[in-house]
Coordinates of C-alpha atoms and ligand atoms in Angstrom, one line a residue:
M1 CA 257.1 58.6 269.8
D2 CA 255.3 56.2 267.5
F3 CA 257.1 55.0 264.4
R4 CA 254.2 53.0 263.1
D5 CA 252.5 54.0 259.8
T6 CA 249.1 55.6 259.9
P7 CA 246.5 53.6 257.9
E8 CA 247.0 55.9 254.9
E9 CA 250.8 55.5 255.1
A10 CA 250.5 51.7 255.4
A11 CA 248.3 51.6 252.3
F12 CA 250.8 53.7 250.4
R13 CA 253.7 51.4 251.6
A14 CA 251.7 48.4 250.4
E15 CA 251.2 50.0 247.0
V16 CA 255.0 50.7 246.7
R17 CA 255.8 47.1 247.8
K18 CA 253.4 45.7 245.2
F19 CA 254.9 47.8 242.5
I20 CA 258.4 46.6 243.5
E21 CA 257.3 43.0 243.5
E22 CA 255.8 43.3 240.1
E23 CA 258.2 45.7 238.4
G24 CA 261.4 45.6 240.4
H25 CA 263.0 43.0 238.1
K26 CA 263.1 45.6 235.4
A27 CA 265.8 47.5 237.3
R28 CA 268.3 44.8 236.3
I29 CA 270.8 46.4 234.0
R30 CA 271.1 45.1 230.5
D31 CA 273.8 45.6 227.9
D32 CA 271.9 48.2 225.9
D33 CA 271.4 50.4 229.0
G34 CA 275.1 51.2 228.6
E35 CA 276.8 53.6 230.9
R36 CA 273.7 55.7 231.5
A37 CA 272.4 52.9 233.8
F38 CA 275.0 54.1 236.3
F39 CA 273.1 57.4 236.6
G40 CA 269.7 55.9 237.4
G41 CA 269.2 52.2 236.5
S42 CA 267.9 50.5 233.4
K43 CA 265.7 52.2 230.8
E44 CA 262.9 49.7 231.5
W45 CA 262.9 50.5 235.2
T46 CA 262.8 54.2 234.4
K47 CA 259.8 53.6 232.1
A48 CA 258.0 51.6 234.8
L49 CA 258.5 54.4 237.3
A50 CA 257.6 57.1 234.8
A51 CA 254.2 55.5 234.1
R52 CA 253.3 56.3 237.7
G53 CA 254.9 59.8 238.0
W54 CA 257.5 58.2 240.3
V55 CA 260.5 59.4 238.3
A56 CA 259.8 62.7 240.0
P57 CA 257.8 61.8 243.1
A58 CA 258.1 65.3 244.7
W59 CA 257.1 67.3 241.6
P60 CA 253.5 68.6 241.4
K61 CA 251.1 66.5 239.4
E62 CA 250.4 69.3 236.9
Y63 CA 254.1 69.0 235.8
G64 CA 254.1 65.2 235.5
G65 CA 255.3 64.4 239.0
A66 CA 253.5 62.3 241.6
G67 CA 252.8 65.2 244.0
L68 CA 253.7 62.9 246.9
S69 CA 253.7 64.3 250.4
V70 CA 257.0 64.4 252.3
M71 CA 255.9 61.3 254.2
Q72 CA 255.0 59.4 251.1
Q73 CA 258.3 60.2 249.5
F74 CA 260.0 59.0 252.6
I75 CA 258.1 55.7 252.4
F76 CA 258.8 55.4 248.7
N77 CA 262.5 56.1 249.1
W78 CA 262.7 53.7 252.1
E79 CA 261.0 50.8 250.3
L80 CA 263.2 51.3 247.2
A81 CA 266.3 51.3 249.4
E82 CA 265.2 48.1 251.3
A83 CA 264.7 46.4 247.9
R84 CA 268.2 47.8 246.8
L85 CA 266.6 49.4 243.8
P86 CA 268.0 52.6 242.2
R87 CA 266.1 55.9 241.9
P88 CA 266.5 57.6 238.6
G89 CA 266.5 61.3 238.2
G90 CA 269.7 62.8 239.5
I91 CA 270.5 66.4 238.6
A92 CA 267.6 66.5 236.1
V93 CA 264.9 65.7 238.7
G94 CA 266.6 67.2 241.7
F95 CA 267.8 70.5 240.4
A96 CA 267.0 71.3 236.7
G97 CA 263.3 70.4 236.8
P98 CA 262.5 72.2 240.0
T99 CA 264.3 75.4 238.8
L100 CA 262.4 75.2 235.5
I101 CA 259.0 74.6 237.3
V102 CA 259.5 77.5 239.6
H103 CA 261.4 80.0 237.4
G104 CA 261.2 78.8 233.8
T105 CA 259.0 80.2 231.0
E106 CA 256.2 78.1 229.6
E107 CA 258.3 77.4 226.4
Q108 CA 261.2 76.1 228.6
K109 CA 258.9 73.9 230.6
K110 CA 257.3 72.4 227.4
K111 CA 260.7 71.9 225.9
Y112 CA 262.6 70.3 228.7
L113 CA 260.4 68.7 231.3
P114 CA 259.1 65.8 229.2
G115 CA 262.6 64.5 228.5
I116 CA 263.4 64.6 232.3
L117 CA 260.2 62.8 233.2
S118 CA 260.7 60.0 230.7
G119 CA 264.3 59.6 231.8
E120 CA 265.4 60.2 228.2
D121 CA 267.6 63.2 229.0
I122 CA 270.4 63.1 231.5
W123 CA 271.4 66.5 232.8
C124 CA 274.6 67.6 234.5
Q125 CA 275.4 70.4 236.9
G126 CA 278.1 72.9 235.8
Y127 CA 278.7 74.7 239.1
S128 CA 282.1 73.8 240.5
E129 CA 285.3 75.2 239.0
P130 CA 289.0 74.6 239.8
G131 CA 288.8 77.8 242.0
A132 CA 285.2 77.6 243.2
G133 CA 283.8 74.7 245.2
S134 CA 282.8 75.4 248.8
D135 CA 283.0 79.0 247.9
L136 CA 280.9 78.6 244.8
A137 CA 280.2 82.3 244.3
A138 CA 283.8 82.7 243.4
L139 CA 283.1 81.1 240.0
Q140 CA 284.9 82.7 237.0
T141 CA 283.3 81.1 233.9
R142 CA 282.2 84.1 231.8
A143 CA 279.1 84.7 229.8
V144 CA 279.2 87.8 227.6
R145 CA 276.2 89.1 225.7
D146 CA 276.4 89.1 221.9
G147 CA 273.2 90.0 220.2
D148 CA 270.7 87.3 220.9
D149 CA 273.3 85.0 222.3
Y150 CA 275.8 84.7 225.2
I151 CA 279.3 83.6 224.6
I152 CA 280.7 81.3 227.3
N153 CA 284.3 80.9 228.1
G154 CA 285.8 79.0 231.1
Q155 CA 286.0 75.7 232.8
K156 CA 283.9 73.5 235.1
I157 CA 285.2 70.5 237.0
W158 CA 283.8 67.4 238.8
T159 CA 280.9 67.5 236.4
S160 CA 279.1 64.2 237.2
G161 CA 277.7 62.5 234.1
G162 CA 278.9 65.3 231.9
H163 CA 280.0 62.7 229.3
L164 CA 276.5 61.3 229.1
A165 CA 274.4 64.5 229.6
R166 CA 272.2 66.0 227.0
Y167 CA 272.0 69.3 228.9
M168 CA 273.9 71.2 231.6
I169 CA 272.6 73.6 234.1
L170 CA 275.4 76.2 234.2
L171 CA 276.2 79.0 236.5
A172 CA 278.3 81.7 234.7
R173 CA 279.3 85.2 235.6
T174 CA 277.5 87.9 233.6
D175 CA 278.5 90.9 235.6
P176 CA 282.1 90.8 236.8
D177 CA 281.8 94.2 238.5
A178 CA 278.9 93.3 240.8
P179 CA 279.4 91.8 244.3
K180 CA 280.2 88.1 243.7
H181 CA 276.7 86.6 244.4
R182 CA 274.9 89.1 242.3
G183 CA 276.7 88.8 238.9
I184 CA 275.8 85.2 238.2
T185 CA 273.3 83.9 235.6
Y186 CA 271.6 80.5 235.4
F187 CA 271.8 78.9 231.9
I188 CA 270.7 75.8 230.2
V189 CA 273.5 74.6 227.9
D190 CA 273.0 72.0 225.1
M191 CA 276.0 69.7 225.6
K192 CA 276.2 69.2 221.8
S193 CA 277.1 72.9 221.3
P194 CA 280.3 73.6 219.4
G195 CA 283.2 74.7 221.6
I196 CA 282.4 72.3 224.5
T197 CA 285.1 69.7 225.4
V198 CA 284.4 67.1 228.0
R199 CA 287.4 65.3 229.5
P200 CA 287.1 62.3 231.8
L201 CA 288.3 62.3 235.4
V202 CA 288.7 58.8 236.7
N203 CA 288.1 58.6 240.4
L204 CA 289.9 56.7 243.2
A205 CA 287.6 53.7 242.7
Y206 CA 288.6 53.6 239.0
T207 CA 285.3 54.6 237.7
H208 CA 284.5 57.4 235.2
E209 CA 281.7 59.4 237.0
F210 CA 282.8 62.9 236.6
N211 CA 284.6 65.2 234.1
E212 CA 286.2 68.5 233.4
V213 CA 284.2 70.6 230.9
F214 CA 285.9 73.3 228.9
F215 CA 284.0 76.1 227.2
E216 CA 285.6 77.9 224.3
D217 CA 283.4 80.6 222.7
V218 CA 280.3 78.5 223.2
R219 CA 277.2 80.3 221.9
V220 CA 274.1 79.9 224.1
P221 CA 270.9 81.6 223.0
R222 CA 269.4 84.2 225.3
E223 CA 266.2 82.1 225.6
N224 CA 268.3 79.5 227.5
I225 CA 268.5 81.8 230.6
I226 CA 266.3 80.6 233.4
G227 CA 264.9 83.6 235.4
E228 CA 266.6 87.0 235.2
E229 CA 270.1 87.8 234.2
N230 CA 272.4 88.2 237.3
R231 CA 269.9 86.5 239.6
G232 CA 271.3 82.9 239.0
W233 CA 272.7 82.6 242.5
Y234 CA 269.3 82.8 244.1
L235 CA 267.8 80.3 241.5
A236 CA 270.5 77.8 242.3
Q237 CA 268.9 77.4 245.8
T238 CA 265.6 76.2 244.3
T239 CA 264.2 72.9 245.3
L240 CA 260.7 71.5 245.5
S241 CA 259.5 69.9 248.7
F242 CA 261.8 66.9 248.5
E243 CA 262.1 64.9 251.7
R244 CA 265.6 65.4 253.0
S245 CA 266.0 62.6 255.4
N246 CA 268.5 60.5 253.4
I247 CA 266.6 57.4 254.4
G248 CA 268.1 55.6 251.3
G249 CA 271.6 56.3 252.6
S250 CA 270.8 55.2 256.2
V251 CA 269.1 52.0 255.0
G252 CA 272.1 51.4 252.7
A253 CA 274.5 51.7 255.6
R254 CA 272.5 49.2 257.7
Q255 CA 272.4 46.8 254.8
A256 CA 276.1 47.0 254.3
V257 CA 276.7 46.2 258.0
E258 CA 274.2 43.3 257.8
D259 CA 276.0 42.0 254.8
L260 CA 279.3 42.1 256.6
I261 CA 277.9 40.4 259.7
K262 CA 276.4 37.6 257.5
F263 CA 279.7 37.2 255.7
A264 CA 281.7 37.1 259.0
R265 CA 279.3 34.5 260.4
E266 CA 279.5 32.3 257.3
N267 CA 283.2 32.6 256.8
A268 CA 284.5 32.6 260.4
T269 CA 286.4 29.4 260.0
N270 CA 287.4 29.0 256.4
G271 CA 290.3 31.5 256.5
Q272 CA 288.6 34.1 254.4
S273 CA 287.7 36.2 257.5
T274 CA 290.0 37.3 260.3
L275 CA 286.9 37.7 262.5
A276 CA 287.1 34.4 264.4
H277 CA 290.6 35.3 265.7
N278 CA 290.1 39.0 266.2
P279 CA 287.6 40.2 268.9
A280 CA 288.5 43.8 268.0
I281 CA 286.8 43.3 264.6
R282 CA 283.8 41.8 266.3
H283 CA 283.5 44.9 268.4
E284 CA 284.0 47.1 265.4
L285 CA 281.1 45.4 263.7
V286 CA 278.9 46.0 266.7
E287 CA 279.9 49.7 266.7
R288 CA 279.0 50.0 263.1
Y289 CA 275.7 48.2 263.7
V290 CA 274.8 50.6 266.5
E291 CA 275.9 53.6 264.4
A292 CA 273.8 52.5 261.4
G293 CA 270.8 52.5 263.8
V294 CA 271.6 56.0 264.9
A295 CA 271.8 57.1 261.2
Q296 CA 268.3 55.7 260.6
M297 CA 267.0 57.5 263.7
M298 CA 268.4 60.8 262.3
S299 CA 266.4 60.1 259.1
F300 CA 263.2 59.6 261.1
K301 CA 263.8 62.8 263.0
I302 CA 264.4 64.8 259.8
V303 CA 261.3 63.5 258.0
S304 CA 259.1 64.1 261.1
I305 CA 260.3 67.7 261.4
Q306 CA 259.8 68.2 257.6
A307 CA 256.3 66.6 257.5
K308 CA 255.1 68.5 260.6
E309 CA 256.6 71.9 260.0
G310 CA 256.6 71.9 256.2
V311 CA 260.1 73.2 256.0
A312 CA 263.3 71.4 255.1
P313 CA 265.4 71.3 258.2
G314 CA 268.7 73.1 257.7
H315 CA 271.1 72.1 260.4
E316 CA 269.5 68.7 261.1
A317 CA 270.0 67.7 257.5
A318 CA 273.7 68.8 257.8
V319 CA 274.0 66.7 261.0
A320 CA 272.7 63.7 259.0
K321 CA 274.9 64.4 256.0
L322 CA 278.0 64.7 258.2
Y323 CA 277.3 61.7 260.3
G324 CA 276.0 59.4 257.4
T325 CA 279.0 60.1 255.1
E326 CA 281.6 59.7 257.8
L327 CA 279.8 56.6 259.0
N328 CA 280.0 55.2 255.4
Q329 CA 283.8 55.5 255.5
R330 CA 283.9 53.8 258.8
I331 CA 281.7 50.9 257.6
Y332 CA 283.8 50.2 254.6
R333 CA 287.0 50.4 256.5
T334 CA 285.6 47.8 258.9
G335 CA 284.5 45.9 255.8
M336 CA 288.0 45.7 254.5
K337 CA 289.2 44.2 257.8
V338 CA 286.3 41.7 257.9
L339 CA 287.1 40.5 254.3
G340 CA 290.8 40.3 254.9
L341 CA 293.1 40.0 251.9
Y342 CA 290.3 38.7 249.7
G343 CA 288.6 42.0 250.1
Q344 CA 291.2 43.6 247.9
L345 CA 290.0 41.7 244.8
D346 CA 288.3 43.8 242.2
A347 CA 285.1 42.5 240.6
R348 CA 286.0 44.2 237.3
T349 CA 289.6 43.1 236.8
D350 CA 290.5 40.2 239.0
G351 CA 290.0 36.5 238.1
P352 CA 288.8 35.0 241.4
K353 CA 285.3 36.0 242.5
P354 CA 285.6 38.7 245.1
P355 CA 283.6 38.4 248.3
L356 CA 280.3 40.3 248.4
R357 CA 280.8 40.9 244.6
G358 CA 283.6 43.4 245.2
R359 CA 281.2 46.0 246.5
I360 CA 283.0 46.5 249.8
K361 CA 286.3 47.4 248.1
Y362 CA 284.6 49.6 245.6
M363 CA 282.7 51.5 248.3
Y364 CA 285.8 51.7 250.5
L365 CA 287.4 53.7 247.8
R366 CA 284.2 55.5 246.6
S367 CA 283.1 56.6 250.0
V368 CA 286.1 58.9 250.3
A369 CA 284.2 61.3 248.0
N370 CA 281.0 61.1 250.1
T371 CA 282.4 63.6 252.6
I372 CA 283.2 66.0 249.7
E373 CA 280.3 65.9 247.2
G374 CA 277.2 67.9 248.1
G375 CA 279.2 70.0 250.6
T376 CA 282.2 68.9 252.5
S377 CA 282.2 67.7 256.1
E378 CA 283.9 71.0 257.2
I379 CA 281.1 73.0 255.5
Q380 CA 278.5 70.8 257.2
R381 CA 280.2 71.5 260.6
N382 CA 280.1 75.2 259.8
I383 CA 276.4 75.1 259.1
I384 CA 275.7 73.1 262.3
A385 CA 277.9 75.5 264.3
T386 CA 276.3 78.7 263.1
R387 CA 272.7 77.7 262.3
G388 CA 272.3 74.9 264.7
L389 CA 274.4 75.9 267.7
G390 CA 274.4 79.7 267.4
L391 CA 278.2 79.8 267.5
P392 CA 279.9 82.8 265.9
R393 CA 281.3 82.4 262.3
G394 CA 284.9 81.2 262.2
Ligands
FAD401 C1 281.9 62.6 243.6 C2 281.7 64.1 243.4 C3 280.8 64.5 242.4 C4 280.7 65.9 242.2 N1 279.8 66.3 241.2 C5 279.7 67.6 240.9 C6 278.8 68.0 239.9 O1 278.1 67.2 239.2 N2 278.8 69.3 239.6 C7 279.5 70.2 240.3 O2 279.3 71.4 240.0 N3 280.3 69.9 241.3 C8 280.4 68.6 241.6 N4 281.3 68.1 242.6 C9 282.1 69.2 243.3 C10 281.8 69.4 244.7 O3 280.6 70.2 244.8 C11 283.0 70.1 245.4 O4 284.0 69.2 245.3 C12 282.7 70.5 246.8 O5 281.8 71.6 246.9 C13 284.0 71.0 247.5 O6 284.7 72.0 246.7 P1 286.2 71.8 246.2 O7 286.4 70.4 245.7 O8 286.5 73.0 245.4 O9 287.0 71.9 247.6 P2 287.4 73.3 248.3 O10 286.2 74.1 248.5 O11 288.6 73.9 247.7 O12 287.8 72.7 249.7 C14 289.1 72.2 250.0 C15 289.2 71.8 251.5 O13 289.0 73.1 252.3 C16 287.9 72.9 253.2 N5 287.2 74.2 253.3 C17 286.8 75.0 252.2 N6 286.1 76.1 252.7 C18 286.1 75.9 254.1 C19 285.5 76.7 255.1 N7 284.9 77.9 254.9 N8 285.7 76.3 256.4 C20 286.4 75.1 256.7 N9 286.9 74.4 255.7 C21 286.8 74.7 254.4 C22 287.0 71.9 252.5 O14 286.2 71.2 253.5 C23 288.1 70.9 251.9 O15 288.6 70.0 252.9 C24 281.4 66.8 242.9 C25 282.4 66.3 243.9 C26 282.5 65.0 244.1 C27 283.6 64.6 245.1

């Protein structure tokens, strides 16, 4: 196995590095970026990426993307992660755009794609409900036809960025009598529509990322359906050929461990770290270091399968998601031990400067959600068991 770049890959990596060197400073968040920066970095950074089609690296060029190959995307994501730079896009680039490109009408593409590519429009995803998460097809939000409109009633939950979004991609039930996967339709909802209430949900790390969204007789024009009525479930699976290695995540894990090792080395004797007196923590750091290396190998394996076979690996991606997110929790648990009591300081509220800018504490709390968002660990284990290992369904 040879991990070295081909000459073409090396040239592309050099291009990305040069871009980062010249433009990376624009990612620094400024006051007028406001809360939206949380969902993709500064406006200036988005603009710099947009100028090269790199807001949507996987989209075809004809739709304003960069048309990068899977391997190029991998290199792009890897280099950005190494430089600790954010990737804008989120739901808009990952879900709404691809669904519009594959299933949307020409009018819909013209209307919505430019705002996604410029980073102007944030989108949110209205899928989960209080009674529908892992079993998403159980969703109950209703859309009833009324002339040229649909009237939506119901509730979504855990809607990331719902308070900042211009549009939502919404799954709603249009045929309550059909089998549950078949009566669902895919809508675009203007978040400024009358009848929508967005209520904040503050997470364990004390940040406002997600929301509850209530729909009370919300009128959505028929032209806002993507694809056919009652076929929404199948559209919701649409992606373009995004690389699925999670290289950004595995590089982030390695960097976090490296930060902790550096901190432990530098603070071993000044009382801020329990490390010098606790060989168990030393061993933990070594374990995390080895595990972060394993996570990176998983990323390499996935991208090589994807680049060679042209298909997104199913159960290997589930293995990497399961391992990477549970590893994240272990890393930040170790981190809290390395930092000791100082690690409990909060960068936002506490006077004294917290070690490592308070990031370890924040991530210790935030990483709890990593094993839930995007499919829980149990669901990943089910996928691996059935699709990967051929075990019978539980
Ligand atoms: C940070 C964050 C951001 C999110 N952002 C969004 C968003 O923007 N839009 C959106 O629509 N949703 C979003 N979600 C919701 C997310 O998709 C759901 O939380 C997730 O799918 C799990 O669903 P649930 O919370 O209803 O839990 P449930 O599905 O009710 O699961 C409860 C528990 O039961 C287990 N379980 C469920 N089914 C099985 C099974 N078949 N076998 C074994 N165990 C099972 C689960 O693993 C879990 O431990 C977000 C979640 C988080 C944490």
